[in-house]
């Protein structure tokens, strides 16, 4: 577990705090909220919400971000190819 909970944090009934979670000072975690492991909480979390990441965001947003990061290499290569095509169309000068 080893979660770090700063002073004055209020944790609601039934909330689940995963292992290695860090929670900043003077925050409130709502009833039945879920905070996934290794998350960093820097704002109040709503009751019943599911959160993950650093900073902790709603689980759906975190999942979308992780999926997008996995596509970055492909997107970077695609942009490079498009830049080369544009440069060729412009006659080598920008």
mmCIF file with all atom_site columns, C-alpha atoms in Angstrom, residues 8-69:
data_model
loop_
_atom_site.group_PDB
_atom_site.id
_atom_site.type_symbol
_atom_site.label_atom_id
_atom_site.label_alt_id
_atom_site.label_comp_id
_atom_site.label_asym_id
_atom_site.label_entity_id
_atom_site.label_seq_id
_atom_site.pdbx_PDB_ins_code
_atom_site.Cartn_x
_atom_site.Cartn_y
_atom_site.Cartn_z
_atom_site.occupancy
_atom_site.B_iso_or_equiv
_atom_site.pdbx_formal_charge
_atom_site.auth_seq_id
_atom_site.auth_comp_id
_atom_site.auth_asym_id
_atom_site.auth_atom_id
_atom_site.pdbx_PDB_model_num
ATOM 1  C CA . UNK A 1 8  ? -5.911  17.797 6.733   1.00 0.00 ? 8  UNK A CA 1
ATOM 2  C CA . UNK A 1 9  ? -7.023  15.408 3.981   1.00 0.00 ? 9  UNK A CA 1
ATOM 3  C CA . UNK A 1 10 ? -10.618 14.233 4.388   1.00 0.00 ? 10 UNK A CA 1
ATOM 4  C CA . UNK A 1 11 ? -11.317 10.760 3.013   1.00 0.00 ? 11 UNK A CA 1
ATOM 5  C CA . UNK A 1 12 ? -14.952 9.791  2.583   1.00 0.00 ? 12 UNK A CA 1
ATOM 6  C CA . UNK A 1 13 ? -16.618 6.581  3.683   1.00 0.00 ? 13 UNK A CA 1
ATOM 7  C CA . UNK A 1 14 ? -15.882 3.613  1.433   1.00 0.00 ? 14 UNK A CA 1
ATOM 8  C CA . UNK A 1 15 ? -13.171 5.396  -0.550  1.00 0.00 ? 15 UNK A CA 1
ATOM 9  C CA . UNK A 1 16 ? -10.422 3.159  -1.933  1.00 0.00 ? 16 UNK A CA 1
ATOM 10 C CA . UNK A 1 17 ? -6.869  4.499  -2.132  1.00 0.00 ? 17 UNK A CA 1
ATOM 11 C CA . UNK A 1 18 ? -4.485  2.333  -4.163  1.00 0.00 ? 18 UNK A CA 1
ATOM 12 C CA . UNK A 1 19 ? -0.869  1.642  -3.316  1.00 0.00 ? 19 UNK A CA 1
ATOM 13 C CA . UNK A 1 20 ? 1.758   4.351  -3.745  1.00 0.00 ? 20 UNK A CA 1
ATOM 14 C CA . UNK A 1 21 ? -0.857  7.093  -4.112  1.00 0.00 ? 21 UNK A CA 1
ATOM 15 C CA . UNK A 1 22 ? 0.180   10.579 -3.006  1.00 0.00 ? 22 UNK A CA 1
ATOM 16 C CA . UNK A 1 23 ? -2.447  13.042 -1.791  1.00 0.00 ? 23 UNK A CA 1
ATOM 17 C CA . UNK A 1 24 ? -1.637  16.737 -1.367  1.00 0.00 ? 24 UNK A CA 1
ATOM 18 C CA . UNK A 1 25 ? -2.609  18.739 1.719   1.00 0.00 ? 25 UNK A CA 1
ATOM 19 C CA . UNK A 1 26 ? -6.105  20.102 2.491   1.00 0.00 ? 26 UNK A CA 1
ATOM 20 C CA . UNK A 1 27 ? -8.007  17.970 -0.042  1.00 0.00 ? 27 UNK A CA 1
ATOM 21 C CA . UNK A 1 28 ? -11.219 16.001 0.114   1.00 0.00 ? 28 UNK A CA 1
ATOM 22 C CA . UNK A 1 29 ? -11.776 12.533 -1.348  1.00 0.00 ? 29 UNK A CA 1
ATOM 23 C CA . UNK A 1 30 ? -15.509 11.859 -1.704  1.00 0.00 ? 30 UNK A CA 1
ATOM 24 C CA . UNK A 1 31 ? -17.424 8.838  -0.448  1.00 0.00 ? 31 UNK A CA 1
ATOM 25 C CA . UNK A 1 32 ? -16.837 5.657  -2.483  1.00 0.00 ? 32 UNK A CA 1
ATOM 26 C CA . UNK A 1 33 ? -14.223 7.336  -4.687  1.00 0.00 ? 33 UNK A CA 1
ATOM 27 C CA . UNK A 1 34 ? -11.544 5.082  -6.171  1.00 0.00 ? 34 UNK A CA 1
ATOM 28 C CA . UNK A 1 35 ? -7.962  6.264  -6.683  1.00 0.00 ? 35 UNK A CA 1
ATOM 29 C CA . UNK A 1 36 ? -5.780  3.924  -8.762  1.00 0.00 ? 36 UNK A CA 1
ATOM 30 C CA . UNK A 1 37 ? -2.281  2.935  -7.710  1.00 0.00 ? 37 UNK A CA 1
ATOM 31 C CA . UNK A 1 38 ? 0.622   5.352  -8.206  1.00 0.00 ? 38 UNK A CA 1
ATOM 32 C CA . UNK A 1 39 ? -1.722  8.306  -8.736  1.00 0.00 ? 39 UNK A CA 1
ATOM 33 C CA . UNK A 1 40 ? -0.989  11.829 -7.574  1.00 0.00 ? 40 UNK A CA 1
ATOM 34 C CA . UNK A 1 41 ? -4.005  13.656 -6.169  1.00 0.00 ? 41 UNK A CA 1
ATOM 35 C CA . UNK A 1 42 ? -3.721  17.442 -6.345  1.00 0.00 ? 42 UNK A CA 1
ATOM 36 C CA . UNK A 1 43 ? -7.400  18.462 -6.205  1.00 0.00 ? 43 UNK A CA 1
ATOM 37 C CA . UNK A 1 44 ? -10.621 17.396 -4.509  1.00 0.00 ? 44 UNK A CA 1
ATOM 38 C CA . UNK A 1 45 ? -12.145 14.197 -5.914  1.00 0.00 ? 45 UNK A CA 1
ATOM 39 C CA . UNK A 1 46 ? -15.890 13.680 -6.250  1.00 0.00 ? 46 UNK A CA 1
ATOM 40 C CA . UNK A 1 47 ? -17.844 10.970 -4.477  1.00 0.00 ? 47 UNK A CA 1
ATOM 41 C CA . UNK A 1 48 ? -18.148 7.768  -6.493  1.00 0.00 ? 48 UNK A CA 1
ATOM 42 C CA . UNK A 1 49 ? -15.580 8.865  -9.069  1.00 0.00 ? 49 UNK A CA 1
ATOM 43 C CA . UNK A 1 50 ? -12.791 6.667  -10.404 1.00 0.00 ? 50 UNK A CA 1
ATOM 44 C CA . UNK A 1 51 ? -9.422  8.388  -10.826 1.00 0.00 ? 51 UNK A CA 1
ATOM 45 C CA . UNK A 1 52 ? -5.960  7.510  -12.082 1.00 0.00 ? 52 UNK A CA 1
ATOM 46 C CA . UNK A 1 53 ? -2.702  9.187  -13.061 1.00 0.00 ? 53 UNK A CA 1
ATOM 47 C CA . UNK A 1 54 ? -0.541  12.124 -12.071 1.00 0.00 ? 54 UNK A CA 1
ATOM 48 C CA . UNK A 1 55 ? -2.258  14.404 -11.715 1.00 0.00 ? 55 UNK A CA 1
ATOM 49 C CA . UNK A 1 56 ? -5.220  12.162 -10.948 1.00 0.00 ? 56 UNK A CA 1
ATOM 50 C CA . UNK A 1 57 ? -7.978  12.569 -13.537 1.00 0.00 ? 57 UNK A CA 1
ATOM 51 C CA . UNK A 1 58 ? -11.172 10.647 -14.225 1.00 0.00 ? 58 UNK A CA 1
ATOM 52 C CA . UNK A 1 59 ? -10.369 7.090  -15.273 1.00 0.00 ? 59 UNK A CA 1
ATOM 53 C CA . UNK A 1 60 ? -11.827 7.465  -18.784 1.00 0.00 ? 60 UNK A CA 1
ATOM 54 C CA . UNK A 1 61 ? -9.686  10.522 -19.483 1.00 0.00 ? 61 UNK A CA 1
ATOM 55 C CA . UNK A 1 62 ? -6.591  8.754  -18.146 1.00 0.00 ? 62 UNK A CA 1
ATOM 56 C CA . UNK A 1 63 ? -7.251  5.740  -20.398 1.00 0.00 ? 63 UNK A CA 1
ATOM 57 C CA . UNK A 1 64 ? -7.663  7.970  -23.470 1.00 0.00 ? 64 UNK A CA 1
ATOM 58 C CA . UNK A 1 65 ? -4.432  9.818  -22.669 1.00 0.00 ? 65 UNK A CA 1
ATOM 59 C CA . UNK A 1 66 ? -2.481  6.568  -22.287 1.00 0.00 ? 66 UNK A CA 1
ATOM 60 C CA . UNK A 1 67 ? -3.841  5.330  -25.636 1.00 0.00 ? 67 UNK A CA 1
ATOM 61 C CA . UNK A 1 68 ? -2.870  8.620  -27.331 1.00 0.00 ? 68 UNK A CA 1
ATOM 62 C CA . UNK A 1 69 ? 0.658   8.570  -25.904 1.00 0.00 ? 69 UNK A CA 1
#
